[in-house]
């Protein structure tokens, strides 16, 4: 164990990254998780850790099913979809996160909820459209259900053909959640 006194709480990320430079470099997912935990109140830390476990599980699913190249890919798309930008540098992506979600406990929780909502939508896309699908069952009328099935098939095809369609999907899912 190494004890390093900090001048301020905000120095902790820089110190952590400096110490860790000898090991495996931190990816954007690790940095976002750390920022969420460090910038919340103590009574929220365990709840946020639980949410991150769900996120990691969902990201593993998305990578295994080849919806994403890797975990970082998800957050590059997610953060760029917020601003309609095409940032590739980690510092720029972290800046988008900080501007939009690092204000307080509620904004951090909103970030985690939006991430989980998009992961959940991918799980809906992956589940069979023709058999029982919880999302499709939200629609009462059989004509509406058929329209939704068609849209889901189109989305699935668009995602498999074009990486750029993921930006649109992330943006739409985060801005327009389905009625429950």
Short mmCIF file of N, CA and C in Angstrom, two decimals:
data_model
loop_
_atom_site.label_atom_id
_atom_site.label_comp_id
_atom_site.label_asym_id
_atom_site.label_seq_id
_atom_site.Cartn_x
_atom_site.Cartn_y
_atom_site.Cartn_z
N UNK A 1 0.83 -1.19 0.00
CA UNK A 1 0.00 0.00 0.00
C UNK A 1 0.87 1.24 0.00
N UNK A 2 0.43 2.21 -0.75
CA UNK A 2 1.13 3.48 -0.81
C UNK A 2 0.15 4.56 -0.38
N UNK A 3 0.53 5.35 0.61
CA UNK A 3 -0.33 6.45 1.05
C UNK A 3 0.17 7.72 0.39
N UNK A 4 -0.75 8.39 -0.31
CA UNK A 4 -0.40 9.63 -1.00
C UNK A 4 -1.38 10.71 -0.54
N UNK A 5 -0.91 11.68 0.23
CA UNK A 5 -1.82 12.75 0.67
C UNK A 5 -2.17 13.65 -0.53
N UNK A 6 -3.43 14.03 -0.62
CA UNK A 6 -3.90 14.86 -1.73
C UNK A 6 -4.14 16.29 -1.26
N UNK A 7 -3.82 17.23 -2.13
CA UNK A 7 -4.10 18.63 -1.82
C UNK A 7 -5.59 18.92 -1.93
N UNK A 8 -6.23 18.28 -2.91
CA UNK A 8 -7.67 18.45 -3.08
C UNK A 8 -8.27 17.16 -3.62
N UNK A 9 -9.57 17.03 -3.44
CA UNK A 9 -10.29 15.83 -3.88
C UNK A 9 -10.17 15.63 -5.39
N UNK A 10 -10.14 16.72 -6.15
CA UNK A 10 -10.10 16.61 -7.61
C UNK A 10 -8.75 16.08 -8.12
N UNK A 11 -7.72 16.13 -7.29
CA UNK A 11 -6.41 15.59 -7.69
C UNK A 11 -6.41 14.07 -7.73
N UNK A 12 -7.39 13.43 -7.13
CA UNK A 12 -7.37 11.98 -6.97
C UNK A 12 -7.33 11.24 -8.31
N UNK A 13 -8.03 11.72 -9.32
CA UNK A 13 -8.04 11.05 -10.62
C UNK A 13 -6.66 11.13 -11.26
N UNK A 14 -6.05 12.31 -11.22
CA UNK A 14 -4.72 12.47 -11.81
C UNK A 14 -3.71 11.59 -11.09
N UNK A 15 -3.75 11.55 -9.77
CA UNK A 15 -2.83 10.70 -9.00
C UNK A 15 -3.07 9.23 -9.33
N UNK A 16 -4.35 8.84 -9.37
CA UNK A 16 -4.70 7.46 -9.68
C UNK A 16 -4.17 7.04 -11.04
N UNK A 17 -4.37 7.90 -12.05
CA UNK A 17 -3.90 7.59 -13.39
C UNK A 17 -2.38 7.54 -13.45
N UNK A 18 -1.70 8.43 -12.73
CA UNK A 18 -0.24 8.44 -12.72
C UNK A 18 0.32 7.17 -12.10
N UNK A 19 -0.25 6.76 -11.00
CA UNK A 19 0.20 5.53 -10.34
C UNK A 19 -0.09 4.33 -11.22
N UNK A 20 -1.20 4.33 -11.88
CA UNK A 20 -1.62 3.18 -12.67
C UNK A 20 -0.89 3.09 -14.01
N UNK A 21 -0.15 4.10 -14.41
CA UNK A 21 0.52 4.09 -15.71
C UNK A 21 1.47 2.92 -15.88
N UNK A 22 1.91 2.33 -14.80
CA UNK A 22 2.82 1.20 -14.90
C UNK A 22 2.07 -0.09 -15.17
N UNK A 23 0.78 -0.11 -14.91
CA UNK A 23 -0.02 -1.30 -15.14
C UNK A 23 -0.80 -1.15 -16.43
N UNK A 24 -1.90 -1.85 -16.50
CA UNK A 24 -2.78 -1.77 -17.66
C UNK A 24 -3.41 -0.38 -17.71
N UNK A 25 -3.33 0.29 -18.86
CA UNK A 25 -3.90 1.64 -18.93
C UNK A 25 -5.42 1.61 -18.71
N UNK A 26 -5.89 2.65 -18.07
CA UNK A 26 -7.33 2.76 -17.83
C UNK A 26 -8.03 3.07 -19.15
N UNK A 27 -9.16 2.43 -19.35
CA UNK A 27 -9.95 2.76 -20.54
C UNK A 27 -11.01 3.77 -20.14
N UNK A 28 -11.76 4.24 -21.10
CA UNK A 28 -12.75 5.28 -20.82
C UNK A 28 -13.84 4.78 -19.86
N UNK A 29 -14.17 3.51 -19.94
CA UNK A 29 -15.18 2.94 -19.04
C UNK A 29 -14.70 3.04 -17.60
N UNK A 30 -13.46 2.67 -17.36
CA UNK A 30 -12.89 2.74 -16.00
C UNK A 30 -12.90 4.18 -15.49
N UNK A 31 -12.54 5.12 -16.35
CA UNK A 31 -12.49 6.52 -15.95
C UNK A 31 -13.88 7.07 -15.64
N UNK A 32 -14.86 6.71 -16.46
CA UNK A 32 -16.23 7.18 -16.21
C UNK A 32 -16.77 6.60 -14.90
N UNK A 33 -16.53 5.32 -14.69
CA UNK A 33 -16.98 4.68 -13.45
C UNK A 33 -16.35 5.37 -12.25
N UNK A 34 -15.06 5.59 -12.33
CA UNK A 34 -14.35 6.24 -11.23
C UNK A 34 -14.91 7.64 -10.97
N UNK A 35 -15.13 8.40 -12.02
CA UNK A 35 -15.66 9.75 -11.86
C UNK A 35 -17.06 9.73 -11.23
N UNK A 36 -17.86 8.75 -11.60
CA UNK A 36 -19.20 8.64 -11.01
C UNK A 36 -19.11 8.37 -9.51
N UNK A 37 -18.23 7.46 -9.14
CA UNK A 37 -18.11 7.08 -7.73
C UNK A 37 -17.49 8.21 -6.90
N UNK A 38 -16.47 8.85 -7.42
CA UNK A 38 -15.78 9.90 -6.68
C UNK A 38 -16.66 11.14 -6.51
N UNK A 39 -17.53 11.40 -7.46
CA UNK A 39 -18.32 12.63 -7.44
C UNK A 39 -19.73 12.45 -6.91
N UNK A 40 -19.96 11.40 -6.17
CA UNK A 40 -21.27 11.20 -5.55
C UNK A 40 -21.12 11.23 -4.04
N UNK A 41 -22.23 11.28 -3.36
CA UNK A 41 -22.18 11.25 -1.90
C UNK A 41 -21.94 9.83 -1.42
N UNK A 42 -21.43 9.69 -0.21
CA UNK A 42 -21.10 8.38 0.33
C UNK A 42 -22.29 7.43 0.35
N UNK A 43 -23.49 7.96 0.63
CA UNK A 43 -24.66 7.08 0.70
C UNK A 43 -25.09 6.57 -0.67
N UNK A 44 -24.57 7.12 -1.75
CA UNK A 44 -24.92 6.66 -3.11
C UNK A 44 -23.88 5.72 -3.71
N UNK A 45 -22.72 5.60 -3.10
CA UNK A 45 -21.61 4.85 -3.70
C UNK A 45 -22.00 3.40 -4.00
N UNK A 46 -22.59 2.71 -3.05
CA UNK A 46 -22.95 1.30 -3.28
C UNK A 46 -24.00 1.16 -4.37
N UNK A 47 -24.96 2.08 -4.40
CA UNK A 47 -25.99 2.05 -5.44
C UNK A 47 -25.35 2.25 -6.81
N UNK A 48 -24.42 3.18 -6.91
CA UNK A 48 -23.75 3.44 -8.19
C UNK A 48 -22.88 2.25 -8.59
N UNK A 49 -22.23 1.63 -7.65
CA UNK A 49 -21.44 0.43 -7.97
C UNK A 49 -22.34 -0.68 -8.51
N UNK A 50 -23.51 -0.84 -7.93
CA UNK A 50 -24.47 -1.84 -8.41
C UNK A 50 -24.90 -1.54 -9.84
N UNK A 51 -25.19 -0.27 -10.11
CA UNK A 51 -25.57 0.13 -11.48
C UNK A 51 -24.43 -0.17 -12.46
N UNK A 52 -23.20 0.08 -12.06
CA UNK A 52 -22.06 -0.18 -12.93
C UNK A 52 -21.90 -1.67 -13.19
N UNK A 53 -22.21 -2.51 -12.22
CA UNK A 53 -22.17 -3.96 -12.46
C UNK A 53 -23.16 -4.34 -13.55
N UNK A 54 -24.35 -3.73 -13.51
CA UNK A 54 -25.35 -3.98 -14.56
C UNK A 54 -24.83 -3.49 -15.91
N UNK A 55 -24.19 -2.33 -15.90
CA UNK A 55 -23.65 -1.78 -17.15
C UNK A 55 -22.57 -2.69 -17.72
N UNK A 56 -21.64 -3.13 -16.87
CA UNK A 56 -20.58 -4.04 -17.35
C UNK A 56 -21.19 -5.31 -17.94
N UNK A 57 -22.18 -5.85 -17.28
CA UNK A 57 -22.84 -7.06 -17.77
C UNK A 57 -23.47 -6.80 -19.15
N UNK A 58 -24.15 -5.67 -19.28
CA UNK A 58 -24.76 -5.30 -20.56
C UNK A 58 -23.74 -5.07 -21.65
N UNK A 59 -22.63 -4.44 -21.31
CA UNK A 59 -21.58 -4.19 -22.30
C UNK A 59 -20.96 -5.49 -22.78
N UNK A 60 -20.77 -6.44 -21.88
CA UNK A 60 -20.25 -7.75 -22.27
C UNK A 60 -21.21 -8.39 -23.27
N UNK A 61 -22.52 -8.31 -23.00
CA UNK A 61 -23.53 -8.85 -23.91
C UNK A 61 -23.42 -8.19 -25.29
N UNK A 62 -23.31 -6.86 -25.32
CA UNK A 62 -23.26 -6.14 -26.60
C UNK A 62 -22.00 -6.48 -27.40
N UNK A 63 -20.89 -6.67 -26.71
CA UNK A 63 -19.65 -7.04 -27.40
C UNK A 63 -19.74 -8.48 -27.90
N UNK A 64 -20.24 -9.38 -27.05
CA UNK A 64 -20.36 -10.79 -27.45
C UNK A 64 -21.28 -10.96 -28.66
N UNK A 65 -22.36 -10.18 -28.72
CA UNK A 65 -23.31 -10.28 -29.82
C UNK A 65 -22.88 -9.43 -31.02
N UNK A 66 -21.71 -8.83 -30.92
CA UNK A 66 -21.09 -8.06 -32.00
C UNK A 66 -21.85 -6.79 -32.37
N UNK A 67 -22.59 -6.22 -31.41
CA UNK A 67 -23.20 -4.91 -31.63
C UNK A 67 -22.15 -3.82 -31.47
N UNK A 68 -21.11 -4.12 -30.70
CA UNK A 68 -20.03 -3.17 -30.45
C UNK A 68 -18.69 -3.85 -30.63
N UNK A 69 -17.66 -3.05 -30.91
CA UNK A 69 -16.31 -3.58 -31.01
C UNK A 69 -15.75 -3.90 -29.62
N UNK A 70 -15.99 -2.96 -28.70
CA UNK A 70 -15.51 -3.12 -27.33
C UNK A 70 -16.30 -2.19 -26.41
N UNK A 71 -16.01 -2.25 -25.13
CA UNK A 71 -16.76 -1.44 -24.16
C UNK A 71 -16.59 0.06 -24.42
N UNK A 72 -15.38 0.48 -24.74
CA UNK A 72 -15.15 1.90 -24.99
C UNK A 72 -15.97 2.40 -26.18
N UNK A 73 -16.15 1.55 -27.17
CA UNK A 73 -16.94 1.89 -28.35
C UNK A 73 -18.33 2.39 -27.96
N UNK A 74 -18.95 1.73 -26.99
CA UNK A 74 -20.28 2.13 -26.53
C UNK A 74 -20.26 3.59 -26.05
N UNK A 75 -19.30 3.94 -25.20
CA UNK A 75 -19.28 5.28 -24.63
C UNK A 75 -18.84 6.33 -25.64
N UNK A 76 -18.03 5.96 -26.60
CA UNK A 76 -17.69 6.90 -27.67
C UNK A 76 -18.95 7.27 -28.45
N UNK A 77 -19.74 6.28 -28.77
CA UNK A 77 -20.98 6.53 -29.50
C UNK A 77 -21.96 7.29 -28.61
N UNK A 78 -22.14 6.82 -27.40
CA UNK A 78 -23.09 7.45 -26.47
C UNK A 78 -22.77 8.92 -26.25
N UNK A 79 -21.54 9.23 -25.91
CA UNK A 79 -21.18 10.62 -25.60
C UNK A 79 -21.23 11.50 -26.85
N UNK A 80 -20.83 10.97 -28.00
CA UNK A 80 -20.92 11.75 -29.23
C UNK A 80 -22.36 11.98 -29.65
N UNK A 81 -23.24 11.04 -29.35
CA UNK A 81 -24.64 11.20 -29.73
C UNK A 81 -25.32 12.31 -28.94
N UNK A 82 -24.80 12.65 -27.79
CA UNK A 82 -25.37 13.72 -26.97
C UNK A 82 -25.18 15.07 -27.65
N UNK A 83 -24.00 15.31 -28.14
CA UNK A 83 -23.67 16.59 -28.75
C UNK A 83 -23.76 16.59 -30.27
N UNK A 84 -24.01 15.43 -30.86
CA UNK A 84 -24.00 15.35 -32.31
C UNK A 84 -22.61 15.60 -32.86
N UNK A 85 -21.61 15.18 -32.10
CA UNK A 85 -20.23 15.43 -32.50
C UNK A 85 -19.55 14.12 -32.91
N UNK A 86 -18.29 14.23 -33.25
CA UNK A 86 -17.51 13.05 -33.64
C UNK A 86 -16.15 13.11 -32.97
N UNK A 87 -16.16 13.21 -31.66
CA UNK A 87 -14.93 13.29 -30.88
C UNK A 87 -14.33 11.89 -30.76
N UNK A 88 -13.01 11.82 -30.84
CA UNK A 88 -12.34 10.53 -30.72
C UNK A 88 -11.35 10.49 -29.56
N UNK A 89 -10.88 11.64 -29.13
CA UNK A 89 -9.91 11.69 -28.04
C UNK A 89 -10.62 11.48 -26.71
N UNK A 90 -9.99 10.68 -25.86
CA UNK A 90 -10.59 10.37 -24.56
C UNK A 90 -10.87 11.63 -23.75
N UNK A 91 -9.94 12.58 -23.76
CA UNK A 91 -10.12 13.82 -22.99
C UNK A 91 -11.38 14.56 -23.43
N UNK A 92 -11.62 14.59 -24.74
CA UNK A 92 -12.81 15.28 -25.26
C UNK A 92 -14.09 14.55 -24.84
N UNK A 93 -14.04 13.23 -24.85
CA UNK A 93 -15.21 12.44 -24.45
C UNK A 93 -15.49 12.60 -22.96
N UNK A 94 -14.45 12.60 -22.16
CA UNK A 94 -14.60 12.81 -20.72
C UNK A 94 -15.18 14.19 -20.47
N UNK A 95 -14.77 15.16 -21.25
CA UNK A 95 -15.28 16.53 -21.11
C UNK A 95 -16.79 16.57 -21.40
N UNK A 96 -17.25 15.85 -22.42
CA UNK A 96 -18.68 15.78 -22.70
C UNK A 96 -19.42 15.18 -21.52
N UNK A 97 -18.87 14.10 -20.95
CA UNK A 97 -19.47 13.48 -19.77
C UNK A 97 -19.55 14.48 -18.62
N UNK A 98 -18.45 15.18 -18.34
CA UNK A 98 -18.41 16.11 -17.22
C UNK A 98 -19.41 17.25 -17.41
N UNK A 99 -19.50 17.79 -18.62
CA UNK A 99 -20.42 18.89 -18.91
C UNK A 99 -21.89 18.49 -18.72
N UNK A 100 -22.21 17.25 -19.08
CA UNK A 100 -23.60 16.83 -19.11
C UNK A 100 -24.06 16.03 -17.90
N UNK A 101 -23.15 15.39 -17.19
CA UNK A 101 -23.59 14.46 -16.16
C UNK A 101 -22.89 14.58 -14.81
N UNK A 102 -21.91 15.42 -14.68
CA UNK A 102 -21.14 15.43 -13.44
C UNK A 102 -21.56 16.54 -12.48
N UNK A 103 -22.76 17.05 -12.63
CA UNK A 103 -23.22 18.14 -11.78
C UNK A 103 -23.51 17.75 -10.34
N UNK A 104 -24.23 16.66 -10.14
CA UNK A 104 -24.63 16.24 -8.80
C UNK A 104 -25.05 14.77 -8.83
N UNK A 105 -25.54 14.27 -7.70
CA UNK A 105 -25.96 12.87 -7.62
C UNK A 105 -27.00 12.53 -8.69
N UNK A 106 -27.97 13.41 -8.88
CA UNK A 106 -29.06 13.12 -9.81
C UNK A 106 -28.57 13.05 -11.25
N UNK A 107 -27.64 13.93 -11.64
CA UNK A 107 -27.15 13.88 -13.02
C UNK A 107 -26.32 12.63 -13.27
N UNK A 108 -25.59 12.18 -12.24
CA UNK A 108 -24.83 10.93 -12.37
C UNK A 108 -25.80 9.76 -12.51
N UNK A 109 -26.85 9.76 -11.71
CA UNK A 109 -27.86 8.69 -11.81
C UNK A 109 -28.57 8.73 -13.15
N UNK A 110 -28.82 9.94 -13.67
CA UNK A 110 -29.42 10.07 -15.00
C UNK A 110 -28.51 9.45 -16.06
N UNK A 111 -27.21 9.69 -15.95
CA UNK A 111 -26.24 9.11 -16.88
C UNK A 111 -26.33 7.58 -16.85
N UNK A 112 -26.29 7.01 -15.67
CA UNK A 112 -26.34 5.56 -15.53
C UNK A 112 -27.65 5.00 -16.08
N UNK A 113 -28.76 5.69 -15.81
CA UNK A 113 -30.05 5.24 -16.31
C UNK A 113 -30.12 5.29 -17.84
N UNK A 114 -29.56 6.35 -18.43
CA UNK A 114 -29.55 6.45 -19.90
C UNK A 114 -28.72 5.34 -20.53
N UNK A 115 -27.57 5.05 -19.92
CA UNK A 115 -26.72 3.98 -20.42
C UNK A 115 -27.47 2.65 -20.36
N UNK A 116 -28.10 2.38 -19.23
CA UNK A 116 -28.84 1.13 -19.06
C UNK A 116 -30.05 1.06 -19.99
N UNK A 117 -30.66 2.21 -20.27
CA UNK A 117 -31.81 2.24 -21.19
C UNK A 117 -31.38 1.83 -22.60
N UNK A 118 -30.23 2.32 -23.04
CA UNK A 118 -29.74 1.97 -24.37
C UNK A 118 -29.33 0.50 -24.42
N UNK A 119 -28.66 0.03 -23.40
CA UNK A 119 -28.29 -1.38 -23.34
C UNK A 119 -29.56 -2.23 -23.38
N UNK A 120 -30.56 -1.82 -22.61
CA UNK A 120 -31.84 -2.55 -22.59
C UNK A 120 -32.51 -2.57 -23.96
N UNK A 121 -32.40 -1.47 -24.70
CA UNK A 121 -33.00 -1.44 -26.02
C UNK A 121 -32.30 -2.40 -26.97
N UNK A 122 -30.99 -2.50 -26.86
CA UNK A 122 -30.26 -3.49 -27.66
C UNK A 122 -30.72 -4.91 -27.31
N UNK A 123 -30.98 -5.14 -26.04
CA UNK A 123 -31.47 -6.46 -25.64
C UNK A 123 -32.83 -6.73 -26.26
N UNK A 124 -33.66 -5.69 -26.37
CA UNK A 124 -34.95 -5.82 -27.04
C UNK A 124 -34.74 -6.16 -28.51
N UNK A 125 -33.81 -5.44 -29.15
CA UNK A 125 -33.53 -5.71 -30.56
C UNK A 125 -33.03 -7.14 -30.76
N UNK A 126 -32.26 -7.62 -29.80
CA UNK A 126 -31.68 -8.95 -29.94
C UNK A 126 -32.71 -10.06 -29.69
N UNK A 127 -33.66 -9.78 -28.81
CA UNK A 127 -34.66 -10.82 -28.54
C UNK A 127 -35.51 -11.03 -29.79
N UNK A 128 -36.06 -12.18 -29.90
CA UNK A 128 -36.82 -12.52 -31.09
C UNK A 128 -37.99 -11.56 -31.30
N UNK A 129 -38.07 -11.03 -32.46
CA UNK A 129 -39.14 -10.08 -32.79
C UNK A 129 -40.44 -10.83 -33.06
N UNK A 130 -40.33 -12.06 -33.53
CA UNK A 130 -41.53 -12.80 -33.90
C UNK A 130 -42.21 -13.49 -32.72
N UNK A 131 -41.44 -13.82 -31.67
CA UNK A 131 -42.08 -14.45 -30.52
C UNK A 131 -42.40 -13.38 -29.47
N UNK A 132 -42.68 -13.80 -28.27
CA UNK A 132 -43.06 -12.84 -27.22
C UNK A 132 -41.91 -11.90 -26.92
N UNK A 133 -42.17 -10.62 -27.07
CA UNK A 133 -41.18 -9.58 -26.86
C UNK A 133 -41.83 -8.53 -25.96
N UNK A 134 -41.23 -8.26 -24.80
CA UNK A 134 -41.83 -7.35 -23.82
C UNK A 134 -42.10 -5.97 -24.40
N UNK A 135 -41.18 -5.49 -25.23
CA UNK A 135 -41.35 -4.17 -25.81
C UNK A 135 -42.55 -4.14 -26.76
N UNK A 136 -42.63 -5.12 -27.62
CA UNK A 136 -43.74 -5.16 -28.59
C UNK A 136 -45.07 -5.32 -27.87
N UNK A 137 -45.07 -6.05 -26.78
CA UNK A 137 -46.31 -6.26 -26.02
C UNK A 137 -46.83 -4.98 -25.37
N UNK A 138 -46.00 -3.92 -25.30
CA UNK A 138 -46.47 -2.64 -24.77
C UNK A 138 -47.53 -2.01 -25.68
N UNK A 139 -47.53 -2.43 -26.94
CA UNK A 139 -48.48 -1.89 -27.90
C UNK A 139 -49.71 -2.78 -27.93
N UNK A 140 -50.88 -2.18 -27.85
CA UNK A 140 -52.14 -2.94 -27.72
C UNK A 140 -52.67 -3.46 -29.05
N UNK A 141 -52.69 -2.60 -30.02
CA UNK A 141 -53.28 -2.90 -31.32
C UNK A 141 -52.34 -3.77 -32.15
N UNK A 142 -52.86 -4.77 -32.86
CA UNK A 142 -52.02 -5.67 -33.66
C UNK A 142 -51.35 -4.92 -34.82
N UNK A 143 -52.01 -3.88 -35.35
CA UNK A 143 -51.39 -3.08 -36.41
C UNK A 143 -50.17 -2.34 -35.87
N UNK A 144 -50.32 -1.77 -34.65
CA UNK A 144 -49.18 -1.10 -34.02
C UNK A 144 -48.05 -2.08 -33.78
N UNK A 145 -48.37 -3.27 -33.31
CA UNK A 145 -47.36 -4.28 -33.05
C UNK A 145 -46.62 -4.62 -34.33
N UNK A 146 -47.33 -4.77 -35.43
CA UNK A 146 -46.68 -5.08 -36.71
C UNK A 146 -45.78 -3.95 -37.19
N UNK A 147 -46.21 -2.70 -36.97
CA UNK A 147 -45.37 -1.55 -37.33
C UNK A 147 -44.09 -1.55 -36.50
N UNK A 148 -44.23 -1.81 -35.21
CA UNK A 148 -43.07 -1.83 -34.33
C UNK A 148 -42.13 -2.97 -34.73
N UNK A 149 -42.67 -4.12 -35.06
CA UNK A 149 -41.83 -5.24 -35.50
C UNK A 149 -41.04 -4.84 -36.75
N UNK A 150 -41.69 -4.16 -37.67
CA UNK A 150 -41.02 -3.71 -38.89
C UNK A 150 -39.91 -2.72 -38.59
N UNK A 151 -40.17 -1.78 -37.69
CA UNK A 151 -39.16 -0.79 -37.31
C UNK A 151 -37.97 -1.48 -36.63
N UNK A 152 -38.26 -2.44 -35.75
CA UNK A 152 -37.18 -3.15 -35.07
C UNK A 152 -36.33 -3.95 -36.06
N UNK A 153 -36.98 -4.57 -37.04
CA UNK A 153 -36.22 -5.30 -38.07
C UNK A 153 -35.33 -4.35 -38.87
N UNK A 154 -35.89 -3.19 -39.20
CA UNK A 154 -35.14 -2.18 -39.94
C UNK A 154 -33.94 -1.69 -39.11
N UNK A 155 -34.16 -1.41 -37.84
CA UNK A 155 -33.07 -0.98 -36.97
C UNK A 155 -31.98 -2.04 -36.87
N UNK A 156 -32.39 -3.28 -36.69
CA UNK A 156 -31.43 -4.37 -36.58
C UNK A 156 -30.57 -4.44 -37.84
N UNK A 157 -31.20 -4.33 -38.99
CA UNK A 157 -30.48 -4.37 -40.26
C UNK A 157 -29.56 -3.15 -40.40
N UNK A 158 -30.06 -1.97 -40.06
CA UNK A 158 -29.27 -0.75 -40.18
C UNK A 158 -28.03 -0.81 -39.30
N UNK A 159 -28.18 -1.33 -38.10
CA UNK A 159 -27.05 -1.44 -37.17
C UNK A 159 -26.00 -2.41 -37.71
N UNK A 160 -26.45 -3.48 -38.34
CA UNK A 160 -25.50 -4.47 -38.85
C UNK A 160 -24.78 -3.96 -40.10
N UNK A 161 -25.36 -3.01 -40.80
CA UNK A 161 -24.78 -2.51 -42.05
C UNK A 161 -23.95 -1.25 -41.84
N UNK A 162 -24.38 -0.38 -40.92
CA UNK A 162 -23.74 0.93 -40.79
C UNK A 162 -23.43 1.26 -39.33
N UNK A 163 -22.16 1.55 -39.07
CA UNK A 163 -21.78 2.00 -37.72
C UNK A 163 -22.43 3.33 -37.38
N UNK A 164 -22.62 4.19 -38.38
CA UNK A 164 -23.21 5.51 -38.12
C UNK A 164 -24.66 5.42 -37.64
N UNK A 165 -25.36 4.36 -37.98
CA UNK A 165 -26.75 4.24 -37.53
C UNK A 165 -26.84 4.09 -36.02
N UNK A 166 -25.75 3.65 -35.38
CA UNK A 166 -25.75 3.52 -33.93
C UNK A 166 -25.86 4.88 -33.26
N UNK A 167 -25.26 5.92 -33.83
CA UNK A 167 -25.35 7.26 -33.27
C UNK A 167 -26.82 7.70 -33.21
N UNK A 168 -27.51 7.49 -34.32
CA UNK A 168 -28.92 7.86 -34.38
C UNK A 168 -29.73 7.05 -33.37
N UNK A 169 -29.48 5.76 -33.30
CA UNK A 169 -30.20 4.89 -32.37
C UNK A 169 -29.98 5.35 -30.93
N UNK A 170 -28.75 5.61 -30.55
CA UNK A 170 -28.45 6.05 -29.19
C UNK A 170 -29.18 7.35 -28.88
N UNK A 171 -29.14 8.27 -29.82
CA UNK A 171 -29.79 9.57 -29.61
C UNK A 171 -31.30 9.41 -29.45
N UNK A 172 -31.90 8.66 -30.33
CA UNK A 172 -33.36 8.49 -30.29
C UNK A 172 -33.79 7.76 -29.03
N UNK A 173 -33.10 6.69 -28.67
CA UNK A 173 -33.48 5.91 -27.49
C UNK A 173 -33.33 6.75 -26.22
N UNK A 174 -32.27 7.54 -26.14
CA UNK A 174 -32.07 8.33 -24.92
C UNK A 174 -33.04 9.50 -24.82
N UNK A 175 -33.51 10.02 -25.95
CA UNK A 175 -34.41 11.18 -25.92
C UNK A 175 -35.89 10.80 -25.89
N UNK A 176 -36.23 9.67 -26.46
CA UNK A 176 -37.64 9.30 -26.60
C UNK A 176 -37.91 7.91 -26.07
N UNK A 177 -37.99 7.76 -24.75
CA UNK A 177 -38.27 6.42 -24.20
C UNK A 177 -39.68 5.97 -24.51
N UNK A 178 -39.89 4.65 -24.65
CA UNK A 178 -41.24 4.16 -24.92
C UNK A 178 -42.14 4.33 -23.70
N UNK A 179 -43.43 4.53 -23.95
CA UNK A 179 -44.40 4.63 -22.85
C UNK A 179 -44.57 3.27 -22.23
N UNK A 180 -44.68 3.26 -20.91
CA UNK A 180 -44.88 1.97 -20.24
C UNK A 180 -46.26 1.89 -19.68
#
